[in-house]
mmCIF file of C-alpha atoms in Angstrom:
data_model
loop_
_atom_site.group_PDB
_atom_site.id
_atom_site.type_symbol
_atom_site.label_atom_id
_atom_site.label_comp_id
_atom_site.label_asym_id
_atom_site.label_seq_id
_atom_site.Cartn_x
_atom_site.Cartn_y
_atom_site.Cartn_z
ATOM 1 C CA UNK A 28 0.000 0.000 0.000
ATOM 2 C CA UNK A 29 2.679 2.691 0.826
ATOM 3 C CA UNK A 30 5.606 3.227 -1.266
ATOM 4 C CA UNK A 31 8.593 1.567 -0.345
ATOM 5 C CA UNK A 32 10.969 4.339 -2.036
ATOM 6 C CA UNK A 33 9.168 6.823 0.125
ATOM 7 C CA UNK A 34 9.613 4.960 3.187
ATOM 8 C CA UNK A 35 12.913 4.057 2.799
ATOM 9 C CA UNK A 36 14.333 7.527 1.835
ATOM 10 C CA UNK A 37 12.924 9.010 5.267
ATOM 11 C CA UNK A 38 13.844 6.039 7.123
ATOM 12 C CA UNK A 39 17.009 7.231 5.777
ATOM 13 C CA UNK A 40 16.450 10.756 6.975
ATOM 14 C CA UNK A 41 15.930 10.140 10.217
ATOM 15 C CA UNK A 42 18.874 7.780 10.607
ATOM 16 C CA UNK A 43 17.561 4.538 11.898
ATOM 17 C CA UNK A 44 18.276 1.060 11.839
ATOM 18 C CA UNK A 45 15.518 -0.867 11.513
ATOM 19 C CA UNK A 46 14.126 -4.700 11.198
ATOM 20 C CA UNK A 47 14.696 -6.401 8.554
ATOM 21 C CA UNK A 48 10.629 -6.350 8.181
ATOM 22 C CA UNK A 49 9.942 -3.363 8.973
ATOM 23 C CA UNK A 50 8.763 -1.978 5.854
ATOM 24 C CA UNK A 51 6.047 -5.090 5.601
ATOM 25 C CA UNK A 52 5.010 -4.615 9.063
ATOM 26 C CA UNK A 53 4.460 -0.886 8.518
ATOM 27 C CA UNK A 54 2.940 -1.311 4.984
ATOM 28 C CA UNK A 55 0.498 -3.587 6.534
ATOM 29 C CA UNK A 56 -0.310 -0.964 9.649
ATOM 30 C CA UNK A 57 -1.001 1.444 7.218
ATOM 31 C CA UNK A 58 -3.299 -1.402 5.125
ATOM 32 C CA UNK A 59 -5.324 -2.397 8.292
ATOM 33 C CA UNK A 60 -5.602 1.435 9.514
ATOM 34 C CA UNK A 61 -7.339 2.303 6.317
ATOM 35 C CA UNK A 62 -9.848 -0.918 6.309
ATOM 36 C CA UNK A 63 -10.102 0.129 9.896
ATOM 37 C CA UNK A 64 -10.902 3.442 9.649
ATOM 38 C CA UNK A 65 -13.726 2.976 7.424
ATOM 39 C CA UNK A 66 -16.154 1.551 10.520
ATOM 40 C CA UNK A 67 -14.115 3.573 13.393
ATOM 41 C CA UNK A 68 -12.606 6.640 12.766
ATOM 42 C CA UNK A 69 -8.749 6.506 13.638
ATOM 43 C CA UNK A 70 -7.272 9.360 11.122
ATOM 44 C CA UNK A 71 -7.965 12.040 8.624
ATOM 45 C CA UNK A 72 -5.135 10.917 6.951
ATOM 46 C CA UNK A 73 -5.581 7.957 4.416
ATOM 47 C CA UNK A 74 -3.700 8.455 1.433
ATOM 48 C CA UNK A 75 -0.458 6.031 1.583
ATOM 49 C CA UNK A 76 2.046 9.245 1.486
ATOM 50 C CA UNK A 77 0.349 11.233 3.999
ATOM 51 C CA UNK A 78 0.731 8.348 6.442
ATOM 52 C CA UNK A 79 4.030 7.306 5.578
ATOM 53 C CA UNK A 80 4.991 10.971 6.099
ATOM 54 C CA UNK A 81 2.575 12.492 8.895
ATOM 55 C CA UNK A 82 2.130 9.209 10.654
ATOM 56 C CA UNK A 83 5.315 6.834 10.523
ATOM 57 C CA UNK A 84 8.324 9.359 10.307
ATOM 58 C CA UNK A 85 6.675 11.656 12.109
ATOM 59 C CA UNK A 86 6.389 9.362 14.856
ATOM 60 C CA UNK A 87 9.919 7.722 14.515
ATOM 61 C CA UNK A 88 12.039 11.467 14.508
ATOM 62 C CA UNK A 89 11.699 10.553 18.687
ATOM 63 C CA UNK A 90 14.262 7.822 18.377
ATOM 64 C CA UNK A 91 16.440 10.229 16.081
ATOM 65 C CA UNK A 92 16.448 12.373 19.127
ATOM 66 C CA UNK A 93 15.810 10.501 22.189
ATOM 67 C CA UNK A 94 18.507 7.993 23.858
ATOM 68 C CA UNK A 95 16.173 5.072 24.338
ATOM 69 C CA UNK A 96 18.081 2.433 26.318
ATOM 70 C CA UNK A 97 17.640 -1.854 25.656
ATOM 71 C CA UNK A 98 14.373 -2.766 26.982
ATOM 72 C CA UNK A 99 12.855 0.265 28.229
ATOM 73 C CA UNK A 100 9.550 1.182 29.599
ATOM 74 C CA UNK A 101 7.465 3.433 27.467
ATOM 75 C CA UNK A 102 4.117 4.665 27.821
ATOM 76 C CA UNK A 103 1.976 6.749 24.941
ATOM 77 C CA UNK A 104 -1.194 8.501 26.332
ATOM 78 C CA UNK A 105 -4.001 9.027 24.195
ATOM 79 C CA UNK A 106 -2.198 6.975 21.523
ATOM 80 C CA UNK A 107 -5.416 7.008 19.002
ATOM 81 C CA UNK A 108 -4.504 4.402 16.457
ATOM 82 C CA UNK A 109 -1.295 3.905 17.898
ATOM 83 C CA UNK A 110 1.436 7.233 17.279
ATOM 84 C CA UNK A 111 4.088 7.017 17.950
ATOM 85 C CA UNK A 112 3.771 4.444 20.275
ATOM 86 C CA UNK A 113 3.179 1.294 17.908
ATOM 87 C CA UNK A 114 5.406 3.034 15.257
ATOM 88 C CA UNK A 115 8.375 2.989 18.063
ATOM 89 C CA UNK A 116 7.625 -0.552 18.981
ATOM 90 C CA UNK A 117 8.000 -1.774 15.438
ATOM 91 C CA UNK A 118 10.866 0.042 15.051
ATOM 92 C CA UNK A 119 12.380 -0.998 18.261
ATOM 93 C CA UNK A 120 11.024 -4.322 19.295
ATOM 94 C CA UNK A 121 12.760 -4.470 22.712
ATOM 95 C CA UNK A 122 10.500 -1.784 23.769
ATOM 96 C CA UNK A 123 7.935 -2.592 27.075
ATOM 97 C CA UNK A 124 5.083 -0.620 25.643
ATOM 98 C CA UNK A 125 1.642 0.169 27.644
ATOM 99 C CA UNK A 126 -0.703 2.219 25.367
ATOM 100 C CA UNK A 127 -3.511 4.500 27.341
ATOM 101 C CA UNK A 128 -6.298 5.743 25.582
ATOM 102 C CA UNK A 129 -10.077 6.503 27.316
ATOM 103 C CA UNK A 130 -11.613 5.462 23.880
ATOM 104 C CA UNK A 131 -12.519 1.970 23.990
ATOM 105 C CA UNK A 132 -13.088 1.598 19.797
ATOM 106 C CA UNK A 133 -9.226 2.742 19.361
ATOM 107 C CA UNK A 134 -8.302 0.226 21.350
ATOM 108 C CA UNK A 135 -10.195 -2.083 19.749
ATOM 109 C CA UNK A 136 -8.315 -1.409 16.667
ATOM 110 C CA UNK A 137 -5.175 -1.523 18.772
ATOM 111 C CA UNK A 138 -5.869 -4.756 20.387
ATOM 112 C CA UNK A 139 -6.778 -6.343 16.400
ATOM 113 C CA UNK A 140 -3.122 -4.748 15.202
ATOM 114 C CA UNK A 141 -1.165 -6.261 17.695
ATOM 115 C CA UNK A 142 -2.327 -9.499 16.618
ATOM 116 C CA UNK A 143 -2.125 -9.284 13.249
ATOM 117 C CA UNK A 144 1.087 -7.907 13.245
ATOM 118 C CA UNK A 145 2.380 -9.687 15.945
ATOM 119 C CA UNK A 146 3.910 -7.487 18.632
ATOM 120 C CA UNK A 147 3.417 -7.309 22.731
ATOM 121 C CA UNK A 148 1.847 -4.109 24.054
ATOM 122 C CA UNK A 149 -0.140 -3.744 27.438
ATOM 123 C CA UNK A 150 -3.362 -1.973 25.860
ATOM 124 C CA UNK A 151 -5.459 0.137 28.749
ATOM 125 C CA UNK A 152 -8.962 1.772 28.605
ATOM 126 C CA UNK A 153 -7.997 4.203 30.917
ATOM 127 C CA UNK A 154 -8.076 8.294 31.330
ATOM 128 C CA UNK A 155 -4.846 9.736 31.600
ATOM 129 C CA UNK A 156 -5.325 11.650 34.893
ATOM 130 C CA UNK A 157 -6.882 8.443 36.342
ATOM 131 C CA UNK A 158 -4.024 6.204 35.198
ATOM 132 C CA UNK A 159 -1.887 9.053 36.751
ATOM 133 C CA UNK A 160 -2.864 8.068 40.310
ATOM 134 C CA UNK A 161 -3.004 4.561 39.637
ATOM 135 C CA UNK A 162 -0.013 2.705 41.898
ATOM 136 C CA UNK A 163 0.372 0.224 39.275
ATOM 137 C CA UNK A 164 1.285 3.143 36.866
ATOM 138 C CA UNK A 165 2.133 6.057 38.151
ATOM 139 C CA UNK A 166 6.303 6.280 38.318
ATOM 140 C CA UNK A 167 6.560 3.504 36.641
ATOM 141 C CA UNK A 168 7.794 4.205 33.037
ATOM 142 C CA UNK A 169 11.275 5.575 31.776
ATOM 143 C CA UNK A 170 9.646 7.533 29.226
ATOM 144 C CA UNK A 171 5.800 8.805 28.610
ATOM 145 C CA UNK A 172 5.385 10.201 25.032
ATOM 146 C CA UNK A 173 2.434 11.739 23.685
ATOM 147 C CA UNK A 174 1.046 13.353 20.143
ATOM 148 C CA UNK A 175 -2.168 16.031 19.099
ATOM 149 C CA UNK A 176 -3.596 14.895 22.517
ATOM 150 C CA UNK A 177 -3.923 18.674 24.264
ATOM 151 C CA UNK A 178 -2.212 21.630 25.171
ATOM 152 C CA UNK A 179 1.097 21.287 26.381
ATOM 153 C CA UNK A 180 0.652 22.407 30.280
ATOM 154 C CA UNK A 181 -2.242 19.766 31.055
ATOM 155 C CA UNK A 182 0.302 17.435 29.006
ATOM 156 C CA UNK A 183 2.517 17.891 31.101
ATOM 157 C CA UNK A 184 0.068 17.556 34.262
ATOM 158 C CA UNK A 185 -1.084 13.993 32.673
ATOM 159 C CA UNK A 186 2.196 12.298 31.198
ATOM 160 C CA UNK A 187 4.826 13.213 33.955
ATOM 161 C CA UNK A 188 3.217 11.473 36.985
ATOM 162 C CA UNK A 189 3.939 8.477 34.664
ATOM 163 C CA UNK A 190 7.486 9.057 34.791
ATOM 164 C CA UNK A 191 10.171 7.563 36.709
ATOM 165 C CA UNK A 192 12.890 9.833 38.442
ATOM 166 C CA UNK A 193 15.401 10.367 36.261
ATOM 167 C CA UNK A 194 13.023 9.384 33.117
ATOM 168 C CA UNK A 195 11.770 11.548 30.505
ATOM 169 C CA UNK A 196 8.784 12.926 29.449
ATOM 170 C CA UNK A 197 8.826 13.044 25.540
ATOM 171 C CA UNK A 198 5.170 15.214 23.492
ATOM 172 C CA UNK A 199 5.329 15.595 19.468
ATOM 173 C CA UNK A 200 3.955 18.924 18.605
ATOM 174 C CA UNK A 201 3.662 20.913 15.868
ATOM 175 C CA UNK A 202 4.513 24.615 16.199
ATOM 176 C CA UNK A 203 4.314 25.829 19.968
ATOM 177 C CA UNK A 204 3.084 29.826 20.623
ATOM 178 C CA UNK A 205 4.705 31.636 23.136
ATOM 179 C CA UNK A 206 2.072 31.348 25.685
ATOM 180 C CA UNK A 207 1.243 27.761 25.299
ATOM 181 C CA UNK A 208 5.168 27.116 25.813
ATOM 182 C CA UNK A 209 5.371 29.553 28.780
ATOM 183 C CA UNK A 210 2.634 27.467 30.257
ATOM 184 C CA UNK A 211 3.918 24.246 29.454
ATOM 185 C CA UNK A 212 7.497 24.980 30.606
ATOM 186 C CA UNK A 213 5.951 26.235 34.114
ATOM 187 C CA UNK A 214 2.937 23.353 34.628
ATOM 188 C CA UNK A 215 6.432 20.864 33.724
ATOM 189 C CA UNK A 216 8.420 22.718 36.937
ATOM 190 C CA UNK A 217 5.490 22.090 39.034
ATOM 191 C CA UNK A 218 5.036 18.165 38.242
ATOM 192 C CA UNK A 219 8.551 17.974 39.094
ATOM 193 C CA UNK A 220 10.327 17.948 35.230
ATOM 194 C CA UNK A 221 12.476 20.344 33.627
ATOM 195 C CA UNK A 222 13.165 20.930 29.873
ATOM 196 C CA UNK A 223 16.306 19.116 28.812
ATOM 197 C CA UNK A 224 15.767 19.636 25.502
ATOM 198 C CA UNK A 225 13.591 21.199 22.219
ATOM 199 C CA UNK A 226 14.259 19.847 19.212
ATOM 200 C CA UNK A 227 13.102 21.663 16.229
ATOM 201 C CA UNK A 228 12.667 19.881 12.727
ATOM 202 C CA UNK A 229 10.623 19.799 9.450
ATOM 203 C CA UNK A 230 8.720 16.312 8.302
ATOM 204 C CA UNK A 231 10.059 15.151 4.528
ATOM 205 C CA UNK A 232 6.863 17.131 3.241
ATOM 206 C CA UNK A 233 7.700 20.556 5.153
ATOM 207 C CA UNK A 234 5.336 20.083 8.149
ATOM 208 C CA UNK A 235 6.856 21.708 10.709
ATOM 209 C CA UNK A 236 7.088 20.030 14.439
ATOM 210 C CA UNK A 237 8.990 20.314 17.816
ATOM 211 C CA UNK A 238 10.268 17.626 20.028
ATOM 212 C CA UNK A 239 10.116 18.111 23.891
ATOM 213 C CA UNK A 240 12.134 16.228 26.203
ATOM 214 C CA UNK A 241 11.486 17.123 29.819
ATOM 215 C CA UNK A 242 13.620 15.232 32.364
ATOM 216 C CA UNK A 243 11.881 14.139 35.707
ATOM 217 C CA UNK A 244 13.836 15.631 38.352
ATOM 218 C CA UNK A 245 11.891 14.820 41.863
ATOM 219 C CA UNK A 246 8.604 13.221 42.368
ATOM 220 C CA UNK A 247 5.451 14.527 41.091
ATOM 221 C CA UNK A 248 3.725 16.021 44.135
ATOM 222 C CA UNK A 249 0.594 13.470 44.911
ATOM 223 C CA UNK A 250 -2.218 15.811 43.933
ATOM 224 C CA UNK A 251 -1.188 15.748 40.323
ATOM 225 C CA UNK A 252 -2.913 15.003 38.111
ATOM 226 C CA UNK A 253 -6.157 16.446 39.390
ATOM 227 C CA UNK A 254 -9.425 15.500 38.075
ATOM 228 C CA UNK A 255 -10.552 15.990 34.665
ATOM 229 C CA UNK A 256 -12.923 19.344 35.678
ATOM 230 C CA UNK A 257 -10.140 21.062 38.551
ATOM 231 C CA UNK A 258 -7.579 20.595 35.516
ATOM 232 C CA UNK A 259 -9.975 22.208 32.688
ATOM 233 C CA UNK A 260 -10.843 24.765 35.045
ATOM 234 C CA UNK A 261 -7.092 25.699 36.132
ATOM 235 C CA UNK A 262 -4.686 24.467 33.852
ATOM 236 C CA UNK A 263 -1.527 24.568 35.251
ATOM 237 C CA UNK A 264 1.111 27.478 34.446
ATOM 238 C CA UNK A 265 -1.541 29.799 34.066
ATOM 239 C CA UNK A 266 -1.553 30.849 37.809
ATOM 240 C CA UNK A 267 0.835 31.712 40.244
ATOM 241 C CA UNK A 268 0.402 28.678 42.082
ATOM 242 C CA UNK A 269 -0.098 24.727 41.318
#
């Protein structure tokens, strides 16, 4: 379904090394997400470029930038149809991968791709601030990853009670304004993470996105995440106090 000469070149872009079937594994992803998405709807995008493009690479520039160690624990919340989080674990099979979305029907899908293409992932119906202050979650992962899921501040309030000390927080975004970064950079201080690193980069087709990588530095103070409602109604980084 996609093209392999497309593939391949931004495989080669990005600088990875991947399985020898990768390109069948991802060609069928992209097969199944289409026949998929025709009963549930997973994406906008359909057309074989636009998901090679705004999908796969999109999703794979993390392990361009990110040091992801043998075997580690990743989590991706609100993972949709599976980006990046399935796209990493295809192209990194060692990965220990726990996908959270609250949308039972996407994990559905989830649950049907995993089979058919073969790979382990722990699959949970879950909110994100619930899973949050869940024991058998919360601190648990060395990185939590997320992509188009909200603003970056309640991001930030969601994903890094995931985190281990010492682990990383890791959101995809597309192009950041200065208040939403101001916000996001503060809400990060006060769930114990600081900004290690923003990396800035264009997709093959021009898209422009940015790369966060927020370090956890002490443990997320046991209020966070609030509720759904307390963190609609005062996101953090907007006020002077958490």
């Amino acid at each position: 379904m996609i093209s392999k000469e497309l593939f391949d070149a931004c495989v080669r872009e990005i600088g990875l090394a991947l399985p020898e079937n990768a390109f069948t594994q991802f060609d069928r992803y992209a097969e199944l997400l289409c026949e998929y998405n025709e009963k549930v709807n997973l994406t906008a995008i359909t057309d074989p470029d636009g998901i090679t493009v705004k999908h796969f690479a999109d999703s794979l520039y993390f392990l361009k930038h990110v040091a992801v160690p043998e075997g580690a624990c990743l989590c991706d919340v609100g993972t949709g149809a599976g980006f990046p989080g399935v796209c990493l674990k295809l192209a990194r099979p060692d990965l220990r991968l726990t996908l959270f979305d609250s949308v039972n029907k996407k994990l559905d899908f989830l649950r049907f791709l995993s089979k058919e293409l073969g790979f382990d992932a722990e699959i949970v119906h879950v909110r994100a601030e619930e899973a949050g202050q869940t024991p058998r979650y919360r601190a648990r992962f060395d990185f939590a990853t997320a992509r188009a899921v909200a603003a970056l501040n309640k991001l930030c309030e969601y994903c890094v009670p995931l985190v281990k000390q010492g682990g990383c927080f890791v959101p995809l975004k597309a192009e950041l304004s200065d208040e939403e970064r101001t916000a996001g950079y503060a809400a990060a201080h006060i769930v114990g993470a600081r900004l290690k690193e923003a990396v800035r980069y264009t997709l093959p087709n021009g898209d422009y996105r940015e790369l966060l990588i927020f370090e956890k530095k002490s443990q997320t103070p046991t209020k966070y995440p609030r509720v759904s409602a307390q963190i609609a109604k005062s996101p953090l980084g907007t006020q002077k106090k958490g």
